[in-house]
CSV table of C-alpha atoms in Angstrom, one decimal:
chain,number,residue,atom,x,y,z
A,18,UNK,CA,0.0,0.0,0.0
A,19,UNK,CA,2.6,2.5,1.0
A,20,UNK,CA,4.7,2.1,-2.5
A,21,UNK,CA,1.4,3.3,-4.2
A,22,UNK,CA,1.0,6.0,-2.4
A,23,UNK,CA,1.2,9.7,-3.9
A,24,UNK,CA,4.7,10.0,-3.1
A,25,UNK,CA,4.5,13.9,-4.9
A,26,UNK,CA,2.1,15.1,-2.4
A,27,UNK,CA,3.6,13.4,0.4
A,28,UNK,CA,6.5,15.6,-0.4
A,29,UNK,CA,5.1,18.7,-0.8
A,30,UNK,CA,3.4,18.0,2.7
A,31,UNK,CA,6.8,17.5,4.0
A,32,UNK,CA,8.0,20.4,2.8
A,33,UNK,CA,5.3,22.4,4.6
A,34,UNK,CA,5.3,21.0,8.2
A,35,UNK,CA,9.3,21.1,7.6
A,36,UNK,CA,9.4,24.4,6.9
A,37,UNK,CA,6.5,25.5,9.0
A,38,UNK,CA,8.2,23.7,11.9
A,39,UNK,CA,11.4,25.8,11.0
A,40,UNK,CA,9.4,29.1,11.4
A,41,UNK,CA,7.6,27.7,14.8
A,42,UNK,CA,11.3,27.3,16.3
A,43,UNK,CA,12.3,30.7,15.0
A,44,UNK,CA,9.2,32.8,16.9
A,45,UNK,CA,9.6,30.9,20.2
A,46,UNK,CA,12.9,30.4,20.4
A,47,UNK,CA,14.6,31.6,24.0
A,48,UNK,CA,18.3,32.3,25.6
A,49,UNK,CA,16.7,29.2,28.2
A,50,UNK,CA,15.7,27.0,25.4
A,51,UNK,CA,18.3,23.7,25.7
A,52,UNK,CA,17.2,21.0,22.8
A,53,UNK,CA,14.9,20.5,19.8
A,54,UNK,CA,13.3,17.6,21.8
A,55,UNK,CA,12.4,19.8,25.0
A,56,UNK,CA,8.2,19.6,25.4
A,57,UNK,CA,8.1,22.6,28.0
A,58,UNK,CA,9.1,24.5,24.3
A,59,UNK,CA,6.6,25.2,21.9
A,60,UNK,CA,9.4,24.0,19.4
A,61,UNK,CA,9.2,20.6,21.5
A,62,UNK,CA,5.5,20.3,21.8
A,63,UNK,CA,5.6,21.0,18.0
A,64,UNK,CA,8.0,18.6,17.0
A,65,UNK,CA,6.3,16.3,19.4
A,66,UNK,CA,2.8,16.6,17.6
A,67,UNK,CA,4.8,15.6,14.1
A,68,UNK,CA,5.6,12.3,15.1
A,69,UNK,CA,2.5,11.8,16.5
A,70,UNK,CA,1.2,12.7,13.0
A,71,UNK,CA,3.6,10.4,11.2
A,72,UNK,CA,2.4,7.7,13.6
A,73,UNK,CA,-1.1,8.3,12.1
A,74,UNK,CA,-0.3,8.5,9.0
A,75,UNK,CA,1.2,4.6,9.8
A,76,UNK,CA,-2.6,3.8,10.9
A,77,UNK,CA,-4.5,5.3,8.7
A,78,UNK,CA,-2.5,3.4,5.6
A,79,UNK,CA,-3.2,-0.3,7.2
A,80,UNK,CA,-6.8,0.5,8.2
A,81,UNK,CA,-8.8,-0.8,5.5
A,82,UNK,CA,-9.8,1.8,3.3
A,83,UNK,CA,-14.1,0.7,3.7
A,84,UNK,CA,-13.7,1.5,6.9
A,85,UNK,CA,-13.5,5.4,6.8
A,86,UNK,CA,-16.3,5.4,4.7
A,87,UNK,CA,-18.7,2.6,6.9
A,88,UNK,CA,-18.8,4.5,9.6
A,89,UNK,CA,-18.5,7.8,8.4
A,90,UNK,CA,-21.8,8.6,10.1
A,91,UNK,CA,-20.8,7.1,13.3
A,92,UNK,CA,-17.7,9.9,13.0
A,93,UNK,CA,-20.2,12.6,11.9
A,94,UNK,CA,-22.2,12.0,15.5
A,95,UNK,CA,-19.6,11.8,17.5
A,96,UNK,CA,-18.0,15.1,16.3
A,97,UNK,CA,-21.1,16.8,16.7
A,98,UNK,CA,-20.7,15.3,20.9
A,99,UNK,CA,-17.8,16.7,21.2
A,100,UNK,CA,-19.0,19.9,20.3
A,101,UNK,CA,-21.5,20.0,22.6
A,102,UNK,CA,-19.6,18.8,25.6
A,103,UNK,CA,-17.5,21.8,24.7
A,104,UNK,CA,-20.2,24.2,26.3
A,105,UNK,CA,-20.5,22.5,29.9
A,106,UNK,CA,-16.8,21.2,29.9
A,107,UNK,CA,-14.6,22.8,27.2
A,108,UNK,CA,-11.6,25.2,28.1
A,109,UNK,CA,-11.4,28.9,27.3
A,110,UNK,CA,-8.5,29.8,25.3
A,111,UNK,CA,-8.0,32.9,23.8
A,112,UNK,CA,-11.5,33.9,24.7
A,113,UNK,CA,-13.4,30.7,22.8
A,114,UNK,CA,-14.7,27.5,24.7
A,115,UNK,CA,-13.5,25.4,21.9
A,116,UNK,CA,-10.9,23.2,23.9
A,117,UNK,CA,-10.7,20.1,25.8
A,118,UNK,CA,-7.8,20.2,28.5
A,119,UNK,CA,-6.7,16.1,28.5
A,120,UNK,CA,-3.6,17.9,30.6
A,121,UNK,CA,-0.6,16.8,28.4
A,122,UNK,CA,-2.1,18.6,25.4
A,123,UNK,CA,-5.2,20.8,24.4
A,124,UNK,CA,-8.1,19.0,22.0
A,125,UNK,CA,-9.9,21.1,19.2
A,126,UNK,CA,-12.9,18.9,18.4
A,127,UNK,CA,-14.0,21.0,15.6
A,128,UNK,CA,-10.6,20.4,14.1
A,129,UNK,CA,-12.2,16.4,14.0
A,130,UNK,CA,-15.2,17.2,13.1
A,131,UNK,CA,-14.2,19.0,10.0
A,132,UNK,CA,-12.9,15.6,8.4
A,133,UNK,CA,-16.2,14.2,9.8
A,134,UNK,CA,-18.2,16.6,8.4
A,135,UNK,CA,-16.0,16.1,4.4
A,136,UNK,CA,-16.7,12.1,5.1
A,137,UNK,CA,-20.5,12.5,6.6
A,138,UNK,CA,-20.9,14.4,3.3
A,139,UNK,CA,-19.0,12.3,0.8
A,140,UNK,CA,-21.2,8.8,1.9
A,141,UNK,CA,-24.0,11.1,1.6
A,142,UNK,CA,-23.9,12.4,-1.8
A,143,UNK,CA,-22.5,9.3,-2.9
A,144,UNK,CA,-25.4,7.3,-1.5
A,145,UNK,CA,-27.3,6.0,-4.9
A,146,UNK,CA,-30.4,7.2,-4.1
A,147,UNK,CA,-29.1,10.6,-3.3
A,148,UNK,CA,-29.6,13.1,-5.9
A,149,UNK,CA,-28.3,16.3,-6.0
A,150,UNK,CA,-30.7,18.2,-8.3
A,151,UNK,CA,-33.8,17.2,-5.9
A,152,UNK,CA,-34.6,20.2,-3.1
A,153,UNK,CA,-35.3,17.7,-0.3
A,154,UNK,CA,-31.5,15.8,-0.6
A,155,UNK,CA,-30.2,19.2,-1.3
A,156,UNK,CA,-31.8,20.6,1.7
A,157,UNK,CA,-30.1,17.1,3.8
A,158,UNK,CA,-26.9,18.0,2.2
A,159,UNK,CA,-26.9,21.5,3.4
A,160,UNK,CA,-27.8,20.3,6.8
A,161,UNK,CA,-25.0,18.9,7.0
A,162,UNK,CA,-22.5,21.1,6.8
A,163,UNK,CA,-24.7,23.7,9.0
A,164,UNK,CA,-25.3,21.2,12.1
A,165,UNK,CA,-21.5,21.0,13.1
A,166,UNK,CA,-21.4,25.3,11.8
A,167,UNK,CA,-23.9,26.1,14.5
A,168,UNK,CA,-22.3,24.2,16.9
A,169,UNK,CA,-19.1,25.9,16.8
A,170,UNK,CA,-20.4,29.2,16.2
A,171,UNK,CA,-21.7,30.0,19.6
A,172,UNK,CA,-17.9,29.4,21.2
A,173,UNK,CA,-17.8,32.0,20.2
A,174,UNK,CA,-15.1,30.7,17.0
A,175,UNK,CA,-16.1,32.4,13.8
A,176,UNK,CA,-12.8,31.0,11.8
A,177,UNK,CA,-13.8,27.5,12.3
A,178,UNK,CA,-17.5,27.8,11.5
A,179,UNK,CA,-16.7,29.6,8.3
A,180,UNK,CA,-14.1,26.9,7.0
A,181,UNK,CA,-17.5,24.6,6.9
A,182,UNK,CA,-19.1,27.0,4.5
A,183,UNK,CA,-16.2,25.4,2.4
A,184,UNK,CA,-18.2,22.0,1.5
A,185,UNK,CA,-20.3,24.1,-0.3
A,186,UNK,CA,-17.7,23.9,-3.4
A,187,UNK,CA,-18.4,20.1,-2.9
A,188,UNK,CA,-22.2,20.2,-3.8
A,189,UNK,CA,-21.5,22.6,-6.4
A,190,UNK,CA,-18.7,20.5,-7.9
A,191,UNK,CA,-21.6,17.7,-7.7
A,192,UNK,CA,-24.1,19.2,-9.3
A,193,UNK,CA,-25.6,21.9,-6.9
A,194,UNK,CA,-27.6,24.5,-8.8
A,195,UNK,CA,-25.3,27.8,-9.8
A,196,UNK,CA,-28.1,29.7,-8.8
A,197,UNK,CA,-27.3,29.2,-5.2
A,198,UNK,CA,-23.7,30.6,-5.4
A,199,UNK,CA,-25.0,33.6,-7.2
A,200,UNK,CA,-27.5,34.1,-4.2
A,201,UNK,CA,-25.0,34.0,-1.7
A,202,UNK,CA,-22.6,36.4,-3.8
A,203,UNK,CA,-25.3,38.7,-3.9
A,204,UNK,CA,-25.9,38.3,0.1
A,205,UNK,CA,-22.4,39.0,0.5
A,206,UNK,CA,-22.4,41.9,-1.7
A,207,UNK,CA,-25.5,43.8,-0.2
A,208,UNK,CA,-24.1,43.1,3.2
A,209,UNK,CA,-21.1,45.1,2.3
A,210,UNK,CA,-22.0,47.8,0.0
A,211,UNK,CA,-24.3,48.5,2.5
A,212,UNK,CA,-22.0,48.7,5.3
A,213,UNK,CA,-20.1,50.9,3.4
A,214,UNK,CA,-22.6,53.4,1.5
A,215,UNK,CA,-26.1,52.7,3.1
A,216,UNK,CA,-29.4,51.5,2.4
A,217,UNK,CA,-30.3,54.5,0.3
A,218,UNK,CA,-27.1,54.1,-2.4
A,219,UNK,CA,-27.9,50.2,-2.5
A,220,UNK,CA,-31.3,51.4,-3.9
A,221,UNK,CA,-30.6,53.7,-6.0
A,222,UNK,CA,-27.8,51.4,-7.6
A,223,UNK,CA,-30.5,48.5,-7.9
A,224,UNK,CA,-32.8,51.3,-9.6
A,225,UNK,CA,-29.9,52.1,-12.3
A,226,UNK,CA,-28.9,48.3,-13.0
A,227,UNK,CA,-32.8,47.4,-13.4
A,228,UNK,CA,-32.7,49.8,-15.5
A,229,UNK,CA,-29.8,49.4,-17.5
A,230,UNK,CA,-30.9,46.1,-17.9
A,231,UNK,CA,-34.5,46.6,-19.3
A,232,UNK,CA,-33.0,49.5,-21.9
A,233,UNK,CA,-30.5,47.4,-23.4
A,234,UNK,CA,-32.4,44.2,-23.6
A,235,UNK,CA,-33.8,42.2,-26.4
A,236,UNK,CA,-37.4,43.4,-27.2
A,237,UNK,CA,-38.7,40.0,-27.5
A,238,UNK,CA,-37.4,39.1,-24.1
A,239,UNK,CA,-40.1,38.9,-21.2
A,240,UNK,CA,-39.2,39.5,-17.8
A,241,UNK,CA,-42.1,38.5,-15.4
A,242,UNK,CA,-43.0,41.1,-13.1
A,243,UNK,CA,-44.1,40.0,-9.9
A,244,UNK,CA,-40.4,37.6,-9.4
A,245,UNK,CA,-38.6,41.0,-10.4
A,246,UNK,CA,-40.3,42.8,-7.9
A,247,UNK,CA,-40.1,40.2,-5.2
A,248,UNK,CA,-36.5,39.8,-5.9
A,249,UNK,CA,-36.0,43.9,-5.6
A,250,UNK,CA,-37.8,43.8,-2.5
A,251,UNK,CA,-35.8,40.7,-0.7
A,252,UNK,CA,-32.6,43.2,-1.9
A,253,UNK,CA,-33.7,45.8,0.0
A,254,UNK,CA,-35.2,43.9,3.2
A,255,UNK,CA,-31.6,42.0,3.2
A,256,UNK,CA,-30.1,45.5,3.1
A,257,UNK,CA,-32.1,47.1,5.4
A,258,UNK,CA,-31.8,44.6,8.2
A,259,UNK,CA,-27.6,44.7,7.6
A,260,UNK,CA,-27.2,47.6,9.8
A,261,UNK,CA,-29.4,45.8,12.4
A,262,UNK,CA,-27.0,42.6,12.6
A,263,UNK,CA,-24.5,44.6,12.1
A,264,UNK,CA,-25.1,46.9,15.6
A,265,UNK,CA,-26.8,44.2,17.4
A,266,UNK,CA,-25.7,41.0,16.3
A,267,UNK,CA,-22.2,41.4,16.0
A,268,UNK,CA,-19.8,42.0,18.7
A,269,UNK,CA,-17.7,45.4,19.3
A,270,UNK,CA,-14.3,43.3,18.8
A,271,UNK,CA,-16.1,42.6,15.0
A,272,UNK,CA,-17.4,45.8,14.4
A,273,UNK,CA,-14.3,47.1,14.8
A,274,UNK,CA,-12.4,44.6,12.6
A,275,UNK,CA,-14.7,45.1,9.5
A,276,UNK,CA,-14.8,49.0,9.7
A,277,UNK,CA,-11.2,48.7,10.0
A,278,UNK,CA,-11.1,46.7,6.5
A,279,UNK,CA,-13.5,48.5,4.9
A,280,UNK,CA,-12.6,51.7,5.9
A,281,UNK,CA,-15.7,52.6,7.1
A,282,UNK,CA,-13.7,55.1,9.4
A,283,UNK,CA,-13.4,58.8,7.8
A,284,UNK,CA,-11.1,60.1,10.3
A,285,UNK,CA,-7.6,59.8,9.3
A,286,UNK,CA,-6.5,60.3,12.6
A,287,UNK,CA,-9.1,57.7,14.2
A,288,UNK,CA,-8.3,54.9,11.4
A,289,UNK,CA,-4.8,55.4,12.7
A,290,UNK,CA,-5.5,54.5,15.9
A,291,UNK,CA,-7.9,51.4,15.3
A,292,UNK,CA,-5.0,50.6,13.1
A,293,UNK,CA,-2.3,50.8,16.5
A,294,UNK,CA,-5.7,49.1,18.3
A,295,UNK,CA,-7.6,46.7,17.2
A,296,UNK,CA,-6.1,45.8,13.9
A,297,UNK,CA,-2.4,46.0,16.0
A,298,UNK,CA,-2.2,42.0,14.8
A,299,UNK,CA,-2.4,42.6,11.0
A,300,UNK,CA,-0.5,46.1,11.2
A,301,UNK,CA,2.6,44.9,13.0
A,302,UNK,CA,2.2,41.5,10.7
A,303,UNK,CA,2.4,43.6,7.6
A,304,UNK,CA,5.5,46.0,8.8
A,305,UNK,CA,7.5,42.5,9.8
A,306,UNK,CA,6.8,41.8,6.2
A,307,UNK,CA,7.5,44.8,4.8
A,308,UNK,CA,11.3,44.5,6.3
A,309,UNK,CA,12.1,41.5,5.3
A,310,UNK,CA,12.6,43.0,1.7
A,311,UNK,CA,13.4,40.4,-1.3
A,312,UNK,CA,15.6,38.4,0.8
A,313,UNK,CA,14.9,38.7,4.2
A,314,UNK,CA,16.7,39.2,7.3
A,315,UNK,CA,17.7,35.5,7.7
A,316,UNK,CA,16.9,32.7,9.8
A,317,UNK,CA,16.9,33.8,13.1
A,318,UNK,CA,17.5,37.4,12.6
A,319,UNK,CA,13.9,38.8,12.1
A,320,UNK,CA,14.1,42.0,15.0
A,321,UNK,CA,10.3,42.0,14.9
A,322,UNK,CA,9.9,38.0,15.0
A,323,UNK,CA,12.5,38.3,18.3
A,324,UNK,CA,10.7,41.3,19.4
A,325,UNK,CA,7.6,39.8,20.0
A,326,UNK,CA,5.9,42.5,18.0
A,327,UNK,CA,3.2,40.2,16.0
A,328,UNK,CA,0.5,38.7,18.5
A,329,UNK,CA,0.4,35.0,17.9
A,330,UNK,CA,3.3,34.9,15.4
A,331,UNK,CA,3.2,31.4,15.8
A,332,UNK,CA,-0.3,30.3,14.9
A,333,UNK,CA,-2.1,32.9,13.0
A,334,UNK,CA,0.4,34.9,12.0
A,335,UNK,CA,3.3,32.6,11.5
A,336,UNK,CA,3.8,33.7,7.6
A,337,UNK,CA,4.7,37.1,8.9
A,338,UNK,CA,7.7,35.5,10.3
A,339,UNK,CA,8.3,33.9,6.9
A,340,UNK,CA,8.4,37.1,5.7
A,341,UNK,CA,10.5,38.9,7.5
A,342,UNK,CA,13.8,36.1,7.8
A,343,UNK,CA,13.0,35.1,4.7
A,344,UNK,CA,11.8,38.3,2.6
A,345,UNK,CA,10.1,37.7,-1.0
A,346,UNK,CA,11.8,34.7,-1.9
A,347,UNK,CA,10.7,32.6,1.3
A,348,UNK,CA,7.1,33.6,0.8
A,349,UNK,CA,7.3,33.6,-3.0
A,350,UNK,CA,8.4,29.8,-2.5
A,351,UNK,CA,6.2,29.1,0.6
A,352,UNK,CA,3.4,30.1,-2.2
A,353,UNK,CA,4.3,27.9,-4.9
A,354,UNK,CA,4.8,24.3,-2.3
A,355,UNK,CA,1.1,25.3,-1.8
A,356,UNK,CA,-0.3,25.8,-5.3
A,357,UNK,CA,1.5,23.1,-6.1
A,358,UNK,CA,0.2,21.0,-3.6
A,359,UNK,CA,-3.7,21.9,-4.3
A,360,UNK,CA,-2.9,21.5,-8.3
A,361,UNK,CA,-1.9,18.1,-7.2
A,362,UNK,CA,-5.0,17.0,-4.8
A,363,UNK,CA,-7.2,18.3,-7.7
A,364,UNK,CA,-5.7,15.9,-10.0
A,365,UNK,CA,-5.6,12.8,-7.7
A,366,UNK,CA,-9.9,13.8,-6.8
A,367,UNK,CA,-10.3,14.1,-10.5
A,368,UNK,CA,-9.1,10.7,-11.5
A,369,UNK,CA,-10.8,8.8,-8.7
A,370,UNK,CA,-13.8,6.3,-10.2
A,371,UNK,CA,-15.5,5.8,-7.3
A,372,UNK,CA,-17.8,8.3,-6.1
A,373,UNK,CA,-17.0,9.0,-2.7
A,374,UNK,CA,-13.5,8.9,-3.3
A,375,UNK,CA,-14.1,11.9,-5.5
A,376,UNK,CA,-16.5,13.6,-3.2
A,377,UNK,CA,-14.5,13.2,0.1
A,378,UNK,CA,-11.1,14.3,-2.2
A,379,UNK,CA,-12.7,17.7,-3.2
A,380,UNK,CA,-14.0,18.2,0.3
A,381,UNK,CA,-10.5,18.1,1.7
A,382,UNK,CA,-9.4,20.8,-1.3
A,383,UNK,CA,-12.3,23.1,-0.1
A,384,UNK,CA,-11.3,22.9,3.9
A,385,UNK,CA,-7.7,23.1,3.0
A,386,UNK,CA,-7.7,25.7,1.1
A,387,UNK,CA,-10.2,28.1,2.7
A,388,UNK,CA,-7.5,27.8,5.6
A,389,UNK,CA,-5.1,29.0,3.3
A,390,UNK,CA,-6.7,32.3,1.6
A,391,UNK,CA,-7.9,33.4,4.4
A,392,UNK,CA,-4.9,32.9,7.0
A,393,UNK,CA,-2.2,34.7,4.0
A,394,UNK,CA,-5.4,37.4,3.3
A,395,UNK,CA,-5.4,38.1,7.3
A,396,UNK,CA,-1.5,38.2,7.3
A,397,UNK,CA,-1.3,40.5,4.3
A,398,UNK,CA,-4.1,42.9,5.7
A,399,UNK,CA,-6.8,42.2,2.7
A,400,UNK,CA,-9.3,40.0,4.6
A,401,UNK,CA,-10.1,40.8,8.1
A,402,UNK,CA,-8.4,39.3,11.1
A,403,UNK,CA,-10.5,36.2,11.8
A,404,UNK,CA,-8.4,33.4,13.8
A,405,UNK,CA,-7.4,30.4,11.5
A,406,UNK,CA,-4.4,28.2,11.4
A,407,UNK,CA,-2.1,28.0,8.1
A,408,UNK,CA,-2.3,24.1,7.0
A,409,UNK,CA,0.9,22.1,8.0
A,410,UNK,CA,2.6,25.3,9.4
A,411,UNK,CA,1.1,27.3,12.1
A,412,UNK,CA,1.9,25.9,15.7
A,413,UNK,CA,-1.0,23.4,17.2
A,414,UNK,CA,-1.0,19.8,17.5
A,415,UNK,CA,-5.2,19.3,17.0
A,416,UNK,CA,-4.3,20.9,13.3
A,417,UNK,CA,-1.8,19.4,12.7
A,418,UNK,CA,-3.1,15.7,13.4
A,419,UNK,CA,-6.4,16.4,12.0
A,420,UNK,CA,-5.4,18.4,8.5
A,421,UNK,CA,-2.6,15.2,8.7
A,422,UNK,CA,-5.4,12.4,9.0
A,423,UNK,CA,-7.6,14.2,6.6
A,424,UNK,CA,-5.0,14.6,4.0
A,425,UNK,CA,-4.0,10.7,4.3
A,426,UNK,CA,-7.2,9.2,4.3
A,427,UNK,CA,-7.6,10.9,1.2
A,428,UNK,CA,-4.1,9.6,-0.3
A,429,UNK,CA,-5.4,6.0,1.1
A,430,UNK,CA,-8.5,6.1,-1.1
A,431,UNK,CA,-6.2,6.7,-4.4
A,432,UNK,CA,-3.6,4.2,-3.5
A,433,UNK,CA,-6.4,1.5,-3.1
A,434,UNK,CA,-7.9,2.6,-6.4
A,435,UNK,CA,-4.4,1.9,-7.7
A,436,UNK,CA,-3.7,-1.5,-5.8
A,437,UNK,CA,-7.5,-2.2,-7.0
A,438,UNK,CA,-6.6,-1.7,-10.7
A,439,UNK,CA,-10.0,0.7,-10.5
């Protein structure tokens, strides 16, 4: 089994916990730090959680491969049980309930539960009576990826529950009406053009493209009037309840955070501050960058990264650090080991036969690489600071094991289909 194993992406993953370990011992690094192997490091407990992920990987490729996908569902439940013993018995961390204390190391269930959730899915869609196109297994579908995405919402931990909206891409890659994605665009695009010009501009704009759109088209086109009316009217009730969730639903910490990347905030002196304030992560993030230059400071060198100017440099931030010892060419390359990878996962879900192969493959694309725009966005200062890992390289051994285990069961289904002849 092991010799037909994608040996290319199992390369490229070693590259990125390799080098994302490199970066971990950089930021934590101390004058009382003795040996790579020391757990009371975070370098140790790093290192520690690798060979605890090779060790997995050594399970996962002689468990038989039916057995992910039998009890799939049995996964799916018991994610969701983790969850909720989160809210009478989970840790607080960084202001979230979303950890289990087992003493020697911290547990993330929603970590789990997000390979739960790409499997639960997968045996679903894949299920021969399931089809896609009808509303009622679409609306099962959907349920699906909201049960766990409610679950970890209230934690509060708004990272997580948005890397679910990722199986989305699933359902569309499997036949999930386009219309649906052009919905949710549209959500998304009321919610912030109205955040940032009001309810009255977002009218008057629908006004000119309804317009627009009945002067330049065809004569003998019909547009039937009560749907166009209902569907200006939903725009504007979306719109005019954004400033409501917005003020009441939100919290200040958010508030702040989106005005800060919108620039909702007029006063130059005023943005500066929320800049020094609340957006102190991504601002001091983007000026370690920023000094790094093309080649970097080099390794152990970064004055910020030893300065302990960048909040969670480690986690979060960690490609700030990459950045700064190792300028434009470490995060050029650290850029390209990832494009290559996800090039490479999309091939190996493309040529799978079977179903859920497919399915489960494309879900582990979508989770991956949600992580990954919106951790380098955050760092880079275009997406606002929301608190998720980078794959295989920020510091934290439920990631690491889970995005590991995810990433391998995946590799097991296509190295079966090989030793099958499929």
């Amino acid at each position: 089994m092991l010799r037909r194993i994608d040996w290319l992406t199992v390369f490229l993953y070693g590259l990125l916990v390799f080098f994302g370990w490199i970066n971990i011992y950089s930021t934590t690094l101390s004058d009382t730090s003795l040996s790579l192997f020391d757990t009371s490091t975070l370098y140790g407990k790093q290192l520690f959680f690798i060979c605890i992920s090779l060790v997995s990987i050594l399970i996962i490729m002689f468990v038989d491969t039916n057995f992910f996908e039998r009890f799939s569902g049995v996964f799916y439940v018991l994610g969701l049980i983790l969850l909720l013993g989160l809210f009478p018995f989970g840790k607080v961390i960084g202001g979230a309930k979303s950890w289990y204390d087992l003493g020697f190391m911290n547990l993330q269930p929603s970590e789990f539960v997000k390979v739960a959730a790409a499997l639960a899915l997968a045996k679903y869609l894949s299920d021969i009576q399931t089809d896609i196109k009808n509303k009622k297994h679409q609306f099962y579908a959907i349920l699906v990826i909201l049960i766990p995405l409610l679950l970890v919402l209230p934690q509060p931990d708004p990272g997580s529950a948005l890397v679910f909206f990722a199986l989305f891409f699933v359902l569309f890659r499997e036949g999930l009406p386009i219309y649906y994605l052009g919905l949710a665009l549209l959500f998304i695009a009321l919610f912030l053009f109205t955040l940032m010009f009001g309810t009255i501009w977002v009218a008057i704009g629908l006004g000119m493209l309804v317009s627009l759109f009945f002067f330049f088209k065809r004569p003998d086109l019909k547009i039937p009037t009560l749907p166009l009316i209902i569907f200006i009217v939903g725009c504007l009730v979306v719109s005019l309840s954004v400033n409501f969730v917005f003020e009441n639903v939100f919290e200040q910490r958010h508030r702040d955070r989106f005005g800060l990347w919108l620039n909702l905030e007029k006063d130059a002196t005023k943005l500066e501050q929320i800049k020094k304030t609340i957006g102190y992560n991504t601002y001091q993030a983007e000026k370690a960058i920023e000094s790094g230059g093309f080649f970097g400071k080099g390794f152990l060198e970064g004055t910020r990264t030893k300065g302990d100017f960048v909040p969670a440099q480690h986690t979060d931030y960690i490609f700030s650090s990459v950045g700064e010892e190792w300028g434009f060419i470490g995060t050029a390359l650290v850029i390209v080991i990832f494009t290559l990878f996800f090039l490479r996962l999309v091939q190996i879900a493309e040529r799978q036969k079977r179903e859920f192969s497919r399915m489960y493959g494309y879900g582990v694309i979508a989770i991956l690489l949600i992580h990954y725009f919106i951790n380098i966005g955050m760092v880079i200062g275009l997406l606002p600071t929301i608190g998720i890992p980078l794959p295989f390289f920020s510091y934290g051994g439920s990631g690491l094991l889970f995005f590991t285990a995810m990433l391998f069961i995946f590799l097991k289904f296509d190295a079966s289909r090989l030793n099958e002849g499929i």
